[in-house]
Coordinates of C-alpha atoms in Angstrom, one line a residue:
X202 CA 86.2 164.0 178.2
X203 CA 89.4 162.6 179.9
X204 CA 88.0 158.9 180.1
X205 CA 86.4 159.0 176.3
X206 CA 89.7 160.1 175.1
X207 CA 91.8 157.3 177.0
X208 CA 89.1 155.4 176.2
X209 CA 89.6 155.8 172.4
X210 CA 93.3 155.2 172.7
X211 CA 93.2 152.0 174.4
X212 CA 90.7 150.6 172.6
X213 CA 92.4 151.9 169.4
X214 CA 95.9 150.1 170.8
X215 CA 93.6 147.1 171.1
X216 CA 92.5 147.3 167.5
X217 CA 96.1 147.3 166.3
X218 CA 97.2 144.4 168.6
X219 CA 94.2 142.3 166.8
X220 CA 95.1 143.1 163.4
X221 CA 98.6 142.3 164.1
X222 CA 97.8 139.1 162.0
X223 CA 96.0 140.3 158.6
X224 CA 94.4 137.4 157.3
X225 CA 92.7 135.9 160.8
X226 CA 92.0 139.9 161.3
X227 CA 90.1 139.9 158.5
X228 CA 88.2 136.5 158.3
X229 CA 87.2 136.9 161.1
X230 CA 85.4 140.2 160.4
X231 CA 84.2 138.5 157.0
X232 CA 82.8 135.6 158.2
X233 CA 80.7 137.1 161.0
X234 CA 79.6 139.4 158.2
X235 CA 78.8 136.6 155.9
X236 CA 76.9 134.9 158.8
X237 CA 74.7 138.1 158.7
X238 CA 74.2 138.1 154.9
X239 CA 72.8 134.6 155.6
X240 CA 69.9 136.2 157.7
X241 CA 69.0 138.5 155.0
X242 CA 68.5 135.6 152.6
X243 CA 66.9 133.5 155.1
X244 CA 64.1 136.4 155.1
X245 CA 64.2 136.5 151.1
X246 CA 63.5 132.7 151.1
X247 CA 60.4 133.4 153.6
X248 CA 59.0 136.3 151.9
X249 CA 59.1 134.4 148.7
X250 CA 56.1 132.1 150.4
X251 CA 54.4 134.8 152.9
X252 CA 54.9 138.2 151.1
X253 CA 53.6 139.7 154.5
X254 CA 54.7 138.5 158.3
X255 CA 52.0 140.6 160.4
X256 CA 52.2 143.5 158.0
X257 CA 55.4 143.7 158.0
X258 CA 56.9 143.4 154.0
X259 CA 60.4 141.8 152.8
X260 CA 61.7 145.2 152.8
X261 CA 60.8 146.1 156.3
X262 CA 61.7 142.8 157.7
X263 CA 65.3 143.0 156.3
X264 CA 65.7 146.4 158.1
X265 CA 64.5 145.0 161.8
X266 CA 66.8 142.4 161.7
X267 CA 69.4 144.8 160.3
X268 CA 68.8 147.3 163.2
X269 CA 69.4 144.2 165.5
X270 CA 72.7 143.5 164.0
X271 CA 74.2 146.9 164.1
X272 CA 73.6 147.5 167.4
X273 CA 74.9 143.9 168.1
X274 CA 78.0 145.1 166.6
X275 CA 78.6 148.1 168.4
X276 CA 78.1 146.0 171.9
X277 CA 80.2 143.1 170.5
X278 CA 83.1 145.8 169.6
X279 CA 83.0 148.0 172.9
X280 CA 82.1 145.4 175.5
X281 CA 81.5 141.9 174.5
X282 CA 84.0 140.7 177.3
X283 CA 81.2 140.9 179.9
X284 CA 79.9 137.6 178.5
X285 CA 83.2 136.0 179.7
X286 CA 83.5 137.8 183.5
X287 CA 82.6 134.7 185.5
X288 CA 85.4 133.0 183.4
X289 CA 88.0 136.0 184.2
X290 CA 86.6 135.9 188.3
X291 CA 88.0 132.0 188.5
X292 CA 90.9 131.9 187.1
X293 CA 91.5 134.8 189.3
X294 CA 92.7 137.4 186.7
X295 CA 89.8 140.0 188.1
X296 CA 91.9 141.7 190.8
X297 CA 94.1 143.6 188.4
X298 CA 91.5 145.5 187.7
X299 CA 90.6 146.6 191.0
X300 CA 93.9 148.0 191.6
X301 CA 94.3 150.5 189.2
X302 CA 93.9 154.1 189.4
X303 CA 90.1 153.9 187.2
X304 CA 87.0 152.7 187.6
X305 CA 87.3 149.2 187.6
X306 CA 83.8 148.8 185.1
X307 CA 86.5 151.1 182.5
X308 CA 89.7 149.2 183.3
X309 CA 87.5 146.0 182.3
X310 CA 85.9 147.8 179.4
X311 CA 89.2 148.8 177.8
X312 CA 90.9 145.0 178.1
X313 CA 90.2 143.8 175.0
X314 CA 88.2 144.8 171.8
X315 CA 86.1 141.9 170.0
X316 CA 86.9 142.8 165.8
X317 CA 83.9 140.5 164.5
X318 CA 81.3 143.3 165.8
X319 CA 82.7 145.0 163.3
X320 CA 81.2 141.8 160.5
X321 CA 77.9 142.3 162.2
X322 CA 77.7 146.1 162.3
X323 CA 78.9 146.1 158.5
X324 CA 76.4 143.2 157.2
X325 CA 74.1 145.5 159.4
X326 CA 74.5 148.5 157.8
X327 CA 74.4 146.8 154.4
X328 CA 70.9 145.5 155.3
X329 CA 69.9 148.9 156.6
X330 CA 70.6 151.0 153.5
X331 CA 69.8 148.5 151.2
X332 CA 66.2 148.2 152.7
X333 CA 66.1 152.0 153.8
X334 CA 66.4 152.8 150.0
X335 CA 63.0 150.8 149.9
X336 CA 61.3 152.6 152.4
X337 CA 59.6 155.8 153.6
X338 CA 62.0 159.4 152.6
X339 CA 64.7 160.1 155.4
X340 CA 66.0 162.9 156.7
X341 CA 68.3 164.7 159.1
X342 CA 66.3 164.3 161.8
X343 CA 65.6 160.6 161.3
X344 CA 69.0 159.9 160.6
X345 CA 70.2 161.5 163.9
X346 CA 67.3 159.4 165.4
X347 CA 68.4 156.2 164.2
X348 CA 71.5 157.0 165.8
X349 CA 70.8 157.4 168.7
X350 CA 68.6 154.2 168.7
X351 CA 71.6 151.9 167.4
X352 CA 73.9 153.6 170.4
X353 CA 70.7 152.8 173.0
X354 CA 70.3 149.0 171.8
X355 CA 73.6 148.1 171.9
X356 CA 73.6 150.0 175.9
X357 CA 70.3 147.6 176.0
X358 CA 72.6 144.3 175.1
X359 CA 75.4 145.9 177.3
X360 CA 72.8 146.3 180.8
X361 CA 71.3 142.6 180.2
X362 CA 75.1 141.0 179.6
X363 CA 76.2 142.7 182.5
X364 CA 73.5 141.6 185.0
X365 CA 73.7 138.0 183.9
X366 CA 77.7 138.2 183.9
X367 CA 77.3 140.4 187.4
X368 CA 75.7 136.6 188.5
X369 CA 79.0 135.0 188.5
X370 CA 80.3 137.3 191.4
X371 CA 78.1 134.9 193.3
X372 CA 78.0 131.8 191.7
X373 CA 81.3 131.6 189.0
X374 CA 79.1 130.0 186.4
X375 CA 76.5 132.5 184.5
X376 CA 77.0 130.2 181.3
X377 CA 73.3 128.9 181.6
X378 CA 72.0 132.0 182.0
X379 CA 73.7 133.8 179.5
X380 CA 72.7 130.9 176.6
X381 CA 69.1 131.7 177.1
X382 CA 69.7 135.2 176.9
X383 CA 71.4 134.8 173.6
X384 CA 67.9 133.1 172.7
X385 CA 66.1 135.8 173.6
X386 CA 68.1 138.3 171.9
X387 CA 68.6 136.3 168.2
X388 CA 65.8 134.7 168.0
X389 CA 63.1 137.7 169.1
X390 CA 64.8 140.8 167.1
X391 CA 63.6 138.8 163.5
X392 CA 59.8 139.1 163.3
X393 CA 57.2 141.8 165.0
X394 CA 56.7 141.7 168.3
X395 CA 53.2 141.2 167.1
X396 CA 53.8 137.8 166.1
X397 CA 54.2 136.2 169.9
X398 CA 51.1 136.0 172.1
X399 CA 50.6 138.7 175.0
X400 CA 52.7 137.2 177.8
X401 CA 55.7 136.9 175.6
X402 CA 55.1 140.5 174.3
X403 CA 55.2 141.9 177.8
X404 CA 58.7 139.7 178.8
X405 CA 60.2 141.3 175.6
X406 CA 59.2 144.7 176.4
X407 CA 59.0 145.0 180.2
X408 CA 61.1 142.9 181.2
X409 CA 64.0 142.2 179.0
X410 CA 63.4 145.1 177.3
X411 CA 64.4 143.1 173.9
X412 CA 61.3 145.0 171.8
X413 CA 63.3 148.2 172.6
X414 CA 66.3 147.0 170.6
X415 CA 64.7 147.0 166.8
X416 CA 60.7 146.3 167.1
X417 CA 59.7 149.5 168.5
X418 CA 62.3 151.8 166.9
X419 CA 61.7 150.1 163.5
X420 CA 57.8 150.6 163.8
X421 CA 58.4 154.6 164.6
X422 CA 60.2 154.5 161.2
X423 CA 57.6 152.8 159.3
X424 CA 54.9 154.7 160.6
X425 CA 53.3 151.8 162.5
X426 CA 52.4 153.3 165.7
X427 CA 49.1 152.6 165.9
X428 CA 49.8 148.8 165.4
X429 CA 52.3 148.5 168.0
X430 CA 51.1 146.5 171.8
X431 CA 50.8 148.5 175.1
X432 CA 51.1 152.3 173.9
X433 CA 52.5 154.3 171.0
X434 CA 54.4 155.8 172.9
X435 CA 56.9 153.0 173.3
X436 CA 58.3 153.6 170.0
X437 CA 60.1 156.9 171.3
X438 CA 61.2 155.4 174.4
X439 CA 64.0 153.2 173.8
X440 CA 66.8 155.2 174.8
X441 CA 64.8 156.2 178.3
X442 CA 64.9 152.4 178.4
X443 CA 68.4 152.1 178.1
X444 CA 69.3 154.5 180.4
X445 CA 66.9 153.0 183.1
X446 CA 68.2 149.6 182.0
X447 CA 72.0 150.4 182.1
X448 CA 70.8 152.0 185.7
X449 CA 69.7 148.8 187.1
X450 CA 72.9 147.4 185.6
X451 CA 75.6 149.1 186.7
X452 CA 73.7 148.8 190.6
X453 CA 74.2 145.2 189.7
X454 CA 77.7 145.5 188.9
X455 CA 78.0 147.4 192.3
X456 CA 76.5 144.8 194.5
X457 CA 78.5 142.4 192.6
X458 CA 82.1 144.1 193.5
X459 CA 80.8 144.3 196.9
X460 CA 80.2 140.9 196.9
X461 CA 83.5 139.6 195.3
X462 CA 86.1 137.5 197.6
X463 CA 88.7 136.2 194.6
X464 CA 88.2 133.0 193.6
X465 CA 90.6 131.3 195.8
X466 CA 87.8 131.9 198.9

């Protein structure tokens, strides 16, 4: 409880240093957001020509790639500096973090905050209740569900940033990497999982993990279990895959502080 509370007030701190300057504060939050609103239409456009992408209607497309971009948000808010470690490792800045009193994965957490999560989490939303409106009846439960699923894909984004960012302990250079994870990510959370062929279907879902993020979650909500790959059961698993994913990050992380000589050596 101590740690979510400092947690909070750093991060909070972090906020106010950002919005210091209103107007880049803001456009910054709007354009992201915009960017996202771009998406949506994007998917309008395509469902104007096929009404139906794998069974999947306008409606129900606008709420998997909505799903995507909330939880995008909430990892680009609490954690997107682990996309820049290997940057922060050579210029040598990383040791101040290994010399204060917490755990230096905290300390590292708690340096900065990234504001234009918050454009995608709000286009996000926006996408979500305007196409949940169109869809099957919610309710508490599902509601609490859905929560739960945005907090395990953005832990999802957070284990796969951090073990390609955990590379540059070794090599100071994860850019590559990191670029065709970005592919992965954007371009897979759009359509069904059903639209790739089997092999890419079992990278997404076993070994990325990607289909955890939106697919499977999305297809529990529309009542499309039965049409989903592998087992129906996978569309009740995605925060067991975070935590088994942010497991086999955090090792990573581990080995990677073990490993660390400065940037000078």
């Amino acid at each position: 409880m101590r740690l979510v509370k400092l947690y909070w007030m750093l991060q909070m701190a972090n906020i106010r240093s950002r919005s210091a300057y209103r107007l880049n504060f803001f456009i910054g939050i709007g354009g992201v957001g915009l960017v996202g609103i771009g998406n949506f239409i994007l998917i309008w456009v395509l469902t104007r020509r096929v009404p139906e992408v794998q069974g999947w209607n306008y409606y129900q497309l606008i709420f998997l790639a909505a799903l995507f971009q909330v939880t995008h948000g909430v990892f680009i808010i609490t954690f997107q500096q682990i996309r820049r470690i290997e940057y922060i490792i050579r210029e040598g800045k990383f040791d101040r973090f290994l010399i204060r009193p917490l755990n230096p994965l905290f300390s590292y957490a708690t340096s900065m905050v990234t504001v234009a999560g918050f454009g995608d989490m709000s286009s996000g939303l926006i996408g979500m209740v305007y196409s949940g409106t169109h869809l099957h009846s919610w309710n508490a439960g599902k509601l609490l569900f859905l929560l739960l699923i945005v907090l395990s894909g953005a832990l999802i984004q957070w284990a796969l940033y951090t073990i390609v960012g955990c590379v540059g302990f070794w090599t100071y250079q994860a850019e590559g990497l990191r670029t065709i994870l970005n592919a992965f990510l954007f371009q897979f959370n759009q359509f069904p999982l059903t639209v790739y062929n089997k092999a890419v279907q079992i990278v997404l879902s076993f070994v990325l993990g990607v289909a955890f993020i939106s697919y499977f979650p999305s297809a529990m909500f529309f009542d499309k279990q039965a049409d989903v790959p592998f087992s129906s059961v996978l569309v009740y698993a995605p925060p067991v895959a975070a935590v088994i994913m942010a497991a086999i990050a955090y090792r990573f992380w581990k080995l990677g502080l073990d490993a660390y000589k400065g940037a000078g050596s």
